[in-house]
Amino acid sequence: MLRHIPFLKNVFLYSITAFGGPQAHVAMMMKFFVDKTPYVTKEELLEYNAFCNLLPGASSTQTVALIGYKRGGLILAMVTLVVWIAPACILMGAFSFLLPHIEARNLDEKIFQYVPSMAVGFLAYASVMAFGVSIKNVITWVIMILCVVATYIFFQSPWIFPTLIILSGAATNISKKRIPEIEVSNKKVKWGNIWLFVAIFLVAGFFSEMARSENWPERRPLNLFENTYRMGSLVFGGGHVLMPMMYEQFSVRPEVRRETDSIAAHNQIHIKKEEMTTGMGIVRAMPGPVFSIASFAGGTALRDMGTSMQILGCLIGTV
Protein backbone atom coordinates (compact mmCIF):
# COMPACT_ATOMS: atom_id res chain seq x y z
CA MET A 1 0.00 0.00 0.00
CA LEU A 2 2.92 2.36 0.67
CA ARG A 3 3.81 2.45 -3.03
CA HIS A 4 0.36 3.87 -3.74
CA ILE A 5 0.80 6.90 -1.45
CA PRO A 6 1.71 9.26 -4.36
CA PHE A 7 -1.47 8.13 -6.13
CA LEU A 8 -3.58 8.72 -3.01
CA LYS A 9 -1.96 12.13 -2.60
CA ASN A 10 -3.15 13.01 -6.10
CA VAL A 11 -6.63 11.74 -5.21
CA PHE A 12 -6.67 14.01 -2.16
CA LEU A 13 -5.51 17.04 -4.18
CA TYR A 14 -8.20 16.20 -6.72
CA SER A 15 -10.84 15.98 -3.97
CA ILE A 16 -10.13 19.52 -2.69
CA THR A 17 -9.91 21.18 -6.12
CA ALA A 18 -12.70 19.49 -8.12
CA PHE A 19 -15.57 21.98 -8.40
CA GLY A 20 -18.60 22.03 -10.67
CA GLY A 21 -20.07 18.53 -10.59
CA PRO A 22 -19.26 15.34 -12.54
CA GLN A 23 -19.03 16.94 -15.99
CA ALA A 24 -16.42 19.46 -14.79
CA HIS A 25 -14.59 16.84 -12.72
CA VAL A 26 -13.33 15.17 -15.91
CA ALA A 27 -11.00 18.13 -16.47
CA MET A 28 -9.40 17.70 -13.05
CA MET A 29 -9.09 13.94 -13.59
CA MET A 30 -7.23 14.70 -16.83
CA LYS A 31 -4.86 16.93 -14.87
CA PHE A 32 -4.14 14.65 -11.92
CA PHE A 33 -4.40 11.14 -13.41
CA VAL A 34 -3.30 11.66 -17.03
CA ASP A 35 -1.16 14.77 -17.47
CA LYS A 36 0.53 15.09 -14.07
CA THR A 37 1.15 11.37 -13.59
CA PRO A 38 -0.06 8.95 -16.30
CA TYR A 39 -1.97 6.48 -14.14
CA VAL A 40 -4.36 5.99 -17.08
CA THR A 41 -4.42 7.17 -20.68
CA LYS A 42 -6.86 9.77 -21.98
CA GLU A 43 -8.71 7.07 -23.89
CA GLU A 44 -9.04 4.89 -20.78
CA LEU A 45 -10.27 7.80 -18.65
CA LEU A 46 -12.93 8.74 -21.19
CA GLU A 47 -14.01 5.11 -21.47
CA TYR A 48 -14.28 4.81 -17.68
CA ASN A 49 -16.23 8.05 -17.43
CA ALA A 50 -18.62 7.07 -20.24
CA PHE A 51 -19.24 3.67 -18.65
CA CYS A 52 -19.88 5.17 -15.19
CA ASN A 53 -22.32 7.68 -16.69
CA LEU A 54 -24.39 4.69 -17.79
CA LEU A 55 -24.73 3.60 -14.17
CA PRO A 56 -26.93 5.14 -11.49
CA GLY A 57 -25.17 6.91 -8.67
CA ALA A 58 -22.23 9.29 -8.45
CA SER A 59 -20.33 8.99 -11.75
CA SER A 60 -17.24 10.94 -10.61
CA THR A 61 -16.95 8.78 -7.51
CA GLN A 62 -17.32 5.61 -9.54
CA THR A 63 -14.72 6.77 -12.06
CA VAL A 64 -12.03 7.64 -9.51
CA ALA A 65 -12.71 4.38 -7.61
CA LEU A 66 -12.34 2.50 -10.90
CA ILE A 67 -8.96 4.14 -11.48
CA GLY A 68 -7.94 3.03 -7.99
CA TYR A 69 -9.15 -0.49 -8.72
CA LYS A 70 -7.06 -0.60 -11.90
CA ARG A 71 -4.00 0.58 -10.00
CA GLY A 72 -4.18 -1.70 -6.96
CA GLY A 73 -7.29 -3.84 -6.81
CA LEU A 74 -10.23 -3.76 -4.41
CA ILE A 75 -8.40 -2.48 -1.31
CA LEU A 76 -6.89 0.51 -3.10
CA ALA A 77 -10.27 1.23 -4.71
CA MET A 78 -11.89 1.39 -1.26
CA VAL A 79 -9.13 3.63 0.14
CA THR A 80 -9.40 5.84 -2.95
CA LEU A 81 -13.13 6.13 -2.40
CA VAL A 82 -12.66 7.23 1.23
CA VAL A 83 -9.96 9.79 0.34
CA TRP A 84 -12.13 11.23 -2.45
CA ILE A 85 -15.38 11.63 -0.49
CA ALA A 86 -13.96 12.46 2.96
CA PRO A 87 -13.23 16.23 2.62
CA ALA A 88 -16.60 17.18 1.11
CA CYS A 89 -18.62 14.87 3.38
CA ILE A 90 -16.83 16.07 6.52
CA LEU A 91 -17.41 19.71 5.58
CA MET A 92 -21.08 19.18 4.71
CA GLY A 93 -21.63 17.08 7.84
CA ALA A 94 -20.01 19.81 9.96
CA PHE A 95 -22.24 22.38 8.29
CA SER A 96 -25.31 20.48 9.55
CA PHE A 97 -24.04 21.24 13.08
CA LEU A 98 -23.24 24.88 12.34
CA LEU A 99 -26.39 25.84 10.45
CA PRO A 100 -28.63 26.37 13.54
CA HIS A 101 -26.10 28.93 14.76
CA ILE A 102 -25.96 30.77 11.44
CA GLU A 103 -28.97 32.54 10.06
CA ALA A 104 -29.33 31.87 6.36
CA ARG A 105 -29.74 35.56 5.58
CA ASN A 106 -26.34 36.26 7.14
CA LEU A 107 -24.58 34.05 4.59
CA ASP A 108 -22.92 36.38 2.13
CA GLU A 109 -23.78 35.01 -1.29
CA LYS A 110 -20.94 36.99 -2.85
CA ILE A 111 -18.41 34.47 -1.54
CA PHE A 112 -19.88 31.93 -3.98
CA GLN A 113 -20.23 34.21 -7.00
CA TYR A 114 -17.14 32.87 -8.76
CA VAL A 115 -17.95 29.17 -8.35
CA PRO A 116 -20.16 28.95 -11.51
CA SER A 117 -17.41 30.62 -13.55
CA MET A 118 -14.87 28.10 -12.25
CA ALA A 119 -17.20 25.24 -13.21
CA VAL A 120 -17.61 26.62 -16.74
CA GLY A 121 -13.83 26.88 -17.06
CA PHE A 122 -13.36 23.26 -15.96
CA LEU A 123 -16.02 22.14 -18.42
CA ALA A 124 -14.36 24.02 -21.27
CA TYR A 125 -10.97 22.52 -20.42
CA ALA A 126 -12.44 19.01 -20.27
CA SER A 127 -14.16 19.52 -23.64
CA VAL A 128 -10.95 20.67 -25.33
CA MET A 129 -8.93 17.79 -23.87
CA ALA A 130 -11.52 15.19 -24.84
CA PHE A 131 -12.14 16.56 -28.33
CA GLY A 132 -8.91 15.37 -29.89
CA VAL A 133 -9.33 11.89 -28.46
CA SER A 134 -13.04 11.40 -29.20
CA ILE A 135 -13.82 13.27 -32.46
CA LYS A 136 -11.84 11.60 -35.24
CA ASN A 137 -14.22 10.81 -38.14
CA VAL A 138 -17.59 11.56 -39.68
CA ILE A 139 -19.75 9.43 -37.39
CA THR A 140 -18.23 10.94 -34.24
CA TRP A 141 -18.86 14.46 -35.61
CA VAL A 142 -22.48 13.53 -36.30
CA ILE A 143 -22.88 12.04 -32.82
CA MET A 144 -21.38 15.13 -31.19
CA ILE A 145 -23.66 17.57 -33.05
CA LEU A 146 -26.81 15.52 -32.42
CA CYS A 147 -25.93 15.12 -28.73
CA VAL A 148 -25.38 18.87 -28.35
CA VAL A 149 -28.81 19.59 -29.84
CA ALA A 150 -30.58 16.86 -27.82
CA THR A 151 -28.93 17.94 -24.56
CA TYR A 152 -29.92 21.58 -25.16
CA ILE A 153 -33.56 20.61 -25.76
CA PHE A 154 -33.98 17.91 -23.09
CA PHE A 155 -31.49 19.11 -20.48
CA GLN A 156 -34.06 19.00 -17.66
CA SER A 157 -34.65 15.27 -18.13
CA PRO A 158 -32.49 12.98 -15.93
CA TRP A 159 -32.63 10.30 -18.62
CA ILE A 160 -31.00 12.34 -21.38
CA PHE A 161 -27.38 11.47 -20.53
CA PRO A 162 -27.69 7.66 -20.20
CA THR A 163 -29.98 7.61 -23.25
CA LEU A 164 -27.47 9.51 -25.41
CA ILE A 165 -24.61 7.31 -24.22
CA ILE A 166 -26.51 4.12 -25.12
CA LEU A 167 -27.62 5.43 -28.53
CA SER A 168 -24.14 6.74 -29.33
CA GLY A 169 -22.57 3.44 -28.38
CA ALA A 170 -25.06 1.61 -30.57
CA ALA A 171 -24.32 3.93 -33.50
CA THR A 172 -20.58 3.40 -33.29
CA ASN A 173 -21.04 -0.38 -33.35
CA ILE A 174 -23.18 -0.49 -36.50
CA SER A 175 -20.19 -0.49 -38.84
CA LYS A 176 -16.64 -1.51 -38.03
CA LYS A 177 -15.50 0.20 -41.23
CA ARG A 178 -16.31 3.63 -39.83
CA ILE A 179 -14.88 3.02 -36.36
CA PRO A 180 -12.56 -0.02 -36.32
CA GLU A 181 -12.71 -1.95 -33.07
CA ILE A 182 -10.01 -4.06 -31.52
CA GLU A 183 -11.42 -7.47 -30.75
CA VAL A 184 -11.59 -8.06 -27.00
CA SER A 185 -12.24 -11.46 -25.48
CA ASN A 186 -15.32 -11.84 -23.33
CA LYS A 187 -14.75 -11.75 -19.60
CA LYS A 188 -16.78 -13.45 -16.93
CA VAL A 189 -19.08 -11.15 -14.96
CA LYS A 190 -18.76 -11.39 -11.18
CA TRP A 191 -22.35 -11.39 -9.98
CA GLY A 192 -21.59 -11.55 -6.23
CA ASN A 193 -21.36 -7.78 -5.72
CA ILE A 194 -24.54 -7.18 -7.72
CA TRP A 195 -26.49 -9.69 -5.65
CA LEU A 196 -25.10 -8.11 -2.46
CA PHE A 197 -26.36 -4.72 -3.63
CA VAL A 198 -29.80 -6.17 -4.40
CA ALA A 199 -29.94 -7.95 -1.03
CA ILE A 200 -29.11 -4.77 0.92
CA PHE A 201 -31.63 -2.82 -1.16
CA LEU A 202 -34.45 -5.29 -0.45
CA VAL A 203 -33.65 -5.83 3.24
CA ALA A 204 -33.35 -2.09 3.91
CA GLY A 205 -36.64 -1.44 2.13
CA PHE A 206 -38.43 -4.21 4.01
CA PHE A 207 -37.37 -3.09 7.48
CA SER A 208 -37.83 0.61 6.68
CA GLU A 209 -41.41 0.01 5.58
CA MET A 210 -42.07 -2.19 8.63
CA ALA A 211 -40.68 0.53 10.91
CA ARG A 212 -42.84 3.14 9.21
CA SER A 213 -46.07 1.12 9.23
CA GLU A 214 -45.65 0.06 12.87
CA ASN A 215 -44.28 3.50 13.86
CA TRP A 216 -41.19 2.28 15.72
CA PRO A 217 -40.01 4.93 18.22
CA GLU A 218 -36.43 5.03 16.91
CA ARG A 219 -37.18 4.38 13.24
CA ARG A 220 -35.71 7.51 11.71
CA PRO A 221 -32.09 6.25 11.32
CA LEU A 222 -33.40 3.14 9.57
CA ASN A 223 -35.69 5.19 7.33
CA LEU A 224 -32.82 7.56 6.59
CA PHE A 225 -30.55 4.70 5.51
CA GLU A 226 -33.20 3.26 3.21
CA ASN A 227 -34.02 6.65 1.70
CA THR A 228 -30.43 7.66 0.99
CA TYR A 229 -29.45 4.16 -0.21
CA ARG A 230 -32.43 4.04 -2.57
CA MET A 231 -31.91 7.52 -3.99
CA GLY A 232 -28.16 7.09 -4.36
CA SER A 233 -28.66 3.74 -6.08
CA LEU A 234 -31.30 4.79 -8.58
CA VAL A 235 -30.54 8.40 -9.51
CA PHE A 236 -29.12 9.19 -12.95
CA GLY A 237 -27.43 12.51 -13.68
CA GLY A 238 -25.34 13.03 -10.55
CA GLY A 239 -25.84 15.12 -7.45
CA HIS A 240 -27.68 17.89 -9.30
CA VAL A 241 -30.51 15.40 -9.90
CA LEU A 242 -30.22 13.96 -6.38
CA MET A 243 -30.81 17.32 -4.67
CA PRO A 244 -34.38 17.92 -5.88
CA MET A 245 -35.18 14.28 -5.05
CA MET A 246 -33.99 14.84 -1.47
CA TYR A 247 -35.85 18.13 -1.27
CA GLU A 248 -39.08 16.39 -2.25
CA GLN A 249 -38.46 13.40 0.06
CA PHE A 250 -37.30 15.24 3.18
CA SER A 251 -38.96 18.66 2.94
CA VAL A 252 -42.03 18.71 0.68
CA ARG A 253 -43.56 15.29 1.33
CA PRO A 254 -43.35 15.48 5.17
CA GLU A 255 -45.23 18.80 5.21
CA VAL A 256 -48.02 17.30 3.10
CA ARG A 257 -48.19 14.29 5.41
CA ARG A 258 -48.43 16.53 8.46
CA GLU A 259 -51.59 18.07 7.04
CA THR A 260 -53.24 14.72 6.25
CA ASP A 261 -52.08 12.57 9.19
CA SER A 262 -50.39 14.57 11.92
CA ILE A 263 -50.08 11.60 14.32
CA ALA A 264 -48.27 9.30 11.88
CA ALA A 265 -46.12 12.19 10.66
CA HIS A 266 -44.83 13.02 14.14
CA ASN A 267 -41.92 10.54 13.97
CA GLN A 268 -40.99 11.05 10.31
CA ILE A 269 -37.83 12.53 8.81
CA HIS A 270 -38.40 16.24 8.19
CA ILE A 271 -35.92 18.90 7.11
CA LYS A 272 -37.14 22.47 6.89
CA LYS A 273 -37.27 23.81 3.35
CA GLU A 274 -35.05 26.75 4.28
CA GLU A 275 -32.36 24.47 5.71
CA MET A 276 -32.46 22.12 2.74
CA THR A 277 -32.19 24.90 0.17
CA THR A 278 -29.32 26.45 2.13
CA GLY A 279 -27.47 23.12 2.10
CA MET A 280 -28.14 22.78 -1.63
CA GLY A 281 -26.56 26.17 -2.15
CA ILE A 282 -23.50 25.49 -0.01
CA VAL A 283 -22.71 22.12 -1.63
CA ARG A 284 -22.36 23.84 -5.01
CA ALA A 285 -19.43 25.78 -3.57
CA MET A 286 -17.77 22.68 -2.14
CA PRO A 287 -15.08 20.71 -3.98
CA GLY A 288 -15.59 17.00 -4.34
CA PRO A 289 -18.73 14.96 -5.00
CA VAL A 290 -22.06 16.79 -5.07
CA PHE A 291 -23.49 13.67 -3.40
CA SER A 292 -21.98 15.05 -0.16
CA ILE A 293 -25.33 16.85 0.20
CA ALA A 294 -26.49 13.53 1.69
CA SER A 295 -24.08 13.99 4.64
CA PHE A 296 -25.66 17.35 5.38
CA ALA A 297 -29.19 15.98 4.97
CA GLY A 298 -28.46 12.99 7.22
CA GLY A 299 -27.05 15.12 10.02
CA THR A 300 -29.87 17.66 9.78
CA ALA A 301 -32.55 14.95 9.76
CA LEU A 302 -31.37 13.47 13.09
CA ARG A 303 -30.23 16.69 14.77
CA ASP A 304 -33.03 16.74 17.36
CA MET A 305 -32.08 13.21 18.55
CA GLY A 306 -28.78 14.32 20.06
CA THR A 307 -25.17 14.79 18.97
CA SER A 308 -24.33 11.09 18.66
CA MET A 309 -27.38 10.43 16.49
CA GLN A 310 -26.58 13.48 14.37
CA ILE A 311 -23.08 12.12 13.75
CA LEU A 312 -24.69 8.77 12.87
CA GLY A 313 -26.96 10.60 10.42
CA CYS A 314 -23.92 12.19 8.73
CA LEU A 315 -22.30 8.75 8.42
CA ILE A 316 -25.49 7.20 7.03
CA GLY A 317 -25.74 9.97 4.45
CA THR A 318 -22.08 9.52 3.52
CA VAL A 319 -22.51 5.79 2.99
XYZ file of C-alpha atoms in Angstrom:
319
model
C 0.000 0.000 0.000
C 2.924 2.363 0.668
C 3.811 2.448 -3.025
C 0.360 3.867 -3.735
C 0.802 6.899 -1.449
C 1.711 9.256 -4.357
C -1.473 8.131 -6.126
C -3.581 8.716 -3.006
C -1.958 12.131 -2.604
C -3.145 13.013 -6.105
C -6.630 11.743 -5.211
C -6.665 14.009 -2.164
C -5.511 17.038 -4.183
C -8.197 16.201 -6.723
C -10.841 15.983 -3.967
C -10.127 19.515 -2.691
C -9.910 21.180 -6.116
C -12.700 19.493 -8.123
C -15.572 21.979 -8.404
C -18.598 22.031 -10.674
C -20.071 18.531 -10.594
C -19.263 15.342 -12.542
C -19.031 16.938 -15.986
C -16.424 19.461 -14.795
C -14.592 16.845 -12.717
C -13.333 15.175 -15.905
C -10.997 18.126 -16.472
C -9.404 17.702 -13.050
C -9.090 13.942 -13.593
C -7.226 14.705 -16.826
C -4.857 16.932 -14.873
C -4.137 14.650 -11.919
C -4.401 11.142 -13.414
C -3.304 11.657 -17.034
C -1.158 14.774 -17.465
C 0.535 15.093 -14.073
C 1.148 11.367 -13.592
C -0.064 8.949 -16.296
C -1.965 6.482 -14.139
C -4.358 5.992 -17.075
C -4.425 7.167 -20.679
C -6.860 9.773 -21.981
C -8.709 7.068 -23.887
C -9.045 4.893 -20.781
C -10.272 7.797 -18.651
C -12.928 8.739 -21.188
C -14.015 5.106 -21.467
C -14.278 4.814 -17.677
C -16.225 8.051 -17.430
C -18.620 7.067 -20.238
C -19.242 3.671 -18.648
C -19.880 5.171 -15.190
C -22.321 7.677 -16.693
C -24.389 4.693 -17.790
C -24.729 3.601 -14.172
C -26.932 5.137 -11.492
C -25.173 6.910 -8.672
C -22.228 9.295 -8.449
C -20.334 8.994 -11.755
C -17.235 10.938 -10.607
C -16.954 8.777 -7.508
C -17.325 5.610 -9.543
C -14.717 6.774 -12.060
C -12.032 7.642 -9.510
C -12.715 4.380 -7.615
C -12.337 2.502 -10.902
C -8.957 4.143 -11.477
C -7.940 3.029 -7.990
C -9.155 -0.491 -8.723
C -7.061 -0.596 -11.904
C -4.002 0.575 -9.996
C -4.177 -1.701 -6.965
C -7.286 -3.842 -6.805
C -10.229 -3.763 -4.414
C -8.402 -2.484 -1.312
C -6.890 0.506 -3.104
C -10.267 1.235 -4.707
C -11.888 1.386 -1.255
C -9.132 3.629 0.138
C -9.396 5.841 -2.954
C -13.135 6.129 -2.397
C -12.657 7.235 1.225
C -9.963 9.787 0.343
C -12.128 11.233 -2.445
C -15.377 11.626 -0.491
C -13.955 12.464 2.958
C -13.230 16.228 2.619
C -16.598 17.183 1.113
C -18.616 14.874 3.383
C -16.830 16.068 6.522
C -17.414 19.712 5.576
C -21.081 19.183 4.712
C -21.633 17.083 7.838
C -20.011 19.806 9.965
C -22.245 22.379 8.292
C -25.311 20.476 9.549
C -24.042 21.243 13.076
C -23.241 24.878 12.344
C -26.390 25.835 10.448
C -28.631 26.365 13.536
C -26.098 28.925 14.765
C -25.958 30.774 11.440
C -28.971 32.540 10.065
C -29.327 31.872 6.358
C -29.741 35.562 5.579
C -26.340 36.260 7.138
C -24.578 34.050 4.593
C -22.919 36.379 2.134
C -23.784 35.011 -1.287
C -20.935 36.990 -2.845
C -18.410 34.469 -1.540
C -19.884 31.932 -3.984
C -20.234 34.213 -6.999
C -17.136 32.872 -8.763
C -17.947 29.166 -8.346
C -20.161 28.946 -11.506
C -17.409 30.623 -13.548
C -14.873 28.105 -12.254
C -17.202 25.240 -13.205
C -17.608 26.620 -16.736
C -13.835 26.878 -17.060
C -13.357 23.263 -15.957
C -16.025 22.135 -18.419
C -14.362 24.024 -21.269
C -10.974 22.523 -20.419
C -12.439 19.013 -20.271
C -14.156 19.516 -23.642
C -10.948 20.668 -25.333
C -8.926 17.791 -23.870
C -11.519 15.185 -24.837
C -12.140 16.563 -28.327
C -8.906 15.366 -29.894
C -9.330 11.887 -28.455
C -13.039 11.404 -29.203
C -13.817 13.270 -32.463
C -11.844 11.599 -35.236
C -14.216 10.811 -38.136
C -17.593 11.563 -39.683
C -19.753 9.434 -37.386
C -18.235 10.942 -34.239
C -18.860 14.460 -35.612
C -22.484 13.528 -36.296
C -22.881 12.040 -32.819
C -21.376 15.130 -31.194
C -23.657 17.567 -33.051
C -26.811 15.523 -32.415
C -25.933 15.124 -28.726
C -25.380 18.866 -28.348
C -28.806 19.591 -29.845
C -30.576 16.864 -27.821
C -28.931 17.944 -24.565
C -29.920 21.575 -25.157
C -33.557 20.607 -25.762
C -33.984 17.911 -23.088
C -31.485 19.110 -20.478
C -34.064 19.002 -17.661
C -34.649 15.266 -18.128
C -32.486 12.983 -15.930
C -32.631 10.301 -18.625
C -30.997 12.343 -21.380
C -27.377 11.473 -20.527
C -27.689 7.660 -20.202
C -29.976 7.608 -23.250
C -27.473 9.508 -25.407
C -24.610 7.308 -24.225
C -26.509 4.119 -25.115
C -27.615 5.426 -28.528
C -24.137 6.739 -29.329
C -22.568 3.435 -28.381
C -25.056 1.613 -30.574
C -24.317 3.931 -33.499
C -20.576 3.395 -33.291
C -21.037 -0.384 -33.349
C -23.183 -0.492 -36.504
C -20.194 -0.495 -38.835
C -16.637 -1.511 -38.028
C -15.500 0.203 -41.230
C -16.314 3.630 -39.827
C -14.881 3.020 -36.361
C -12.562 -0.021 -36.320
C -12.714 -1.948 -33.072
C -10.012 -4.063 -31.517
C -11.423 -7.467 -30.751
C -11.588 -8.061 -27.000
C -12.240 -11.462 -25.481
C -15.319 -11.837 -23.330
C -14.751 -11.749 -19.595
C -16.783 -13.448 -16.930
C -19.077 -11.145 -14.962
C -18.759 -11.387 -11.175
C -22.354 -11.390 -9.985
C -21.586 -11.551 -6.234
C -21.362 -7.781 -5.721
C -24.539 -7.176 -7.718
C -26.491 -9.686 -5.649
C -25.095 -8.108 -2.456
C -26.358 -4.716 -3.630
C -29.800 -6.170 -4.399
C -29.944 -7.946 -1.028
C -29.106 -4.771 0.921
C -31.630 -2.819 -1.163
C -34.451 -5.288 -0.445
C -33.650 -5.826 3.239
C -33.349 -2.089 3.914
C -36.637 -1.441 2.126
C -38.431 -4.212 4.006
C -37.374 -3.093 7.484
C -37.826 0.607 6.679
C -41.411 0.010 5.584
C -42.066 -2.188 8.634
C -40.685 0.530 10.912
C -42.844 3.140 9.212
C -46.070 1.118 9.225
C -45.654 0.063 12.871
C -44.283 3.496 13.861
C -41.194 2.275 15.721
C -40.014 4.934 18.221
C -36.430 5.033 16.906
C -37.179 4.378 13.239
C -35.707 7.508 11.711
C -32.087 6.249 11.324
C -33.403 3.139 9.569
C -35.693 5.189 7.332
C -32.816 7.557 6.585
C -30.551 4.698 5.513
C -33.202 3.256 3.213
C -34.022 6.650 1.701
C -30.426 7.661 0.985
C -29.447 4.161 -0.209
C -32.427 4.039 -2.571
C -31.908 7.524 -3.986
C -28.162 7.093 -4.363
C -28.663 3.738 -6.077
C -31.303 4.794 -8.579
C -30.538 8.405 -9.507
C -29.119 9.191 -12.949
C -27.432 12.509 -13.676
C -25.345 13.028 -10.553
C -25.842 15.116 -7.452
C -27.677 17.886 -9.301
C -30.510 15.396 -9.895
C -30.218 13.957 -6.380
C -30.809 17.319 -4.668
C -34.379 17.918 -5.883
C -35.182 14.283 -5.049
C -33.987 14.839 -1.471
C -35.851 18.128 -1.272
C -39.082 16.387 -2.254
C -38.462 13.404 0.057
C -37.305 15.236 3.183
C -38.961 18.662 2.938
C -42.026 18.707 0.681
C -43.560 15.292 1.332
C -43.348 15.482 5.170
C -45.235 18.797 5.209
C -48.023 17.301 3.100
C -48.188 14.290 5.408
C -48.432 16.532 8.464
C -51.593 18.072 7.035
C -53.235 14.717 6.247
C -52.079 12.572 9.195
C -50.386 14.573 11.917
C -50.083 11.600 14.324
C -48.268 9.302 11.879
C -46.118 12.186 10.659
C -44.828 13.022 14.143
C -41.918 10.544 13.967
C -40.991 11.051 10.307
C -37.833 12.534 8.807
C -38.399 16.237 8.185
C -35.916 18.895 7.115
C -37.135 22.473 6.886
C -37.265 23.812 3.345
C -35.046 26.752 4.280
C -32.365 24.474 5.707
C -32.458 22.118 2.737
C -32.187 24.896 0.165
C -29.318 26.447 2.133
C -27.470 23.116 2.098
C -28.140 22.779 -1.628
C -26.558 26.173 -2.148
C -23.502 25.486 -0.012
C -22.706 22.124 -1.629
C -22.361 23.840 -5.014
C -19.435 25.778 -3.569
C -17.766 22.678 -2.144
C -15.076 20.713 -3.981
C -15.593 16.999 -4.338
C -18.728 14.956 -4.997
C -22.064 16.793 -5.074
C -23.491 13.672 -3.403
C -21.984 15.048 -0.162
C -25.335 16.853 0.205
C -26.485 13.528 1.685
C -24.081 13.994 4.636
C -25.663 17.352 5.383
C -29.189 15.981 4.974
C -28.459 12.988 7.221
C -27.049 15.124 10.019
C -29.866 17.657 9.783
C -32.546 14.946 9.757
C -31.368 13.466 13.085
C -30.234 16.692 14.770
C -33.025 16.741 17.356
C -32.085 13.210 18.545
C -28.778 14.323 20.062
C -25.167 14.788 18.969
C -24.328 11.091 18.665
C -27.385 10.429 16.487
C -26.576 13.483 14.371
C -23.077 12.122 13.746
C -24.688 8.775 12.870
C -26.960 10.601 10.421
C -23.920 12.187 8.732
C -22.295 8.751 8.423
C -25.487 7.196 7.031
C -25.735 9.971 4.448
C -22.083 9.523 3.517
C -22.506 5.786 2.993
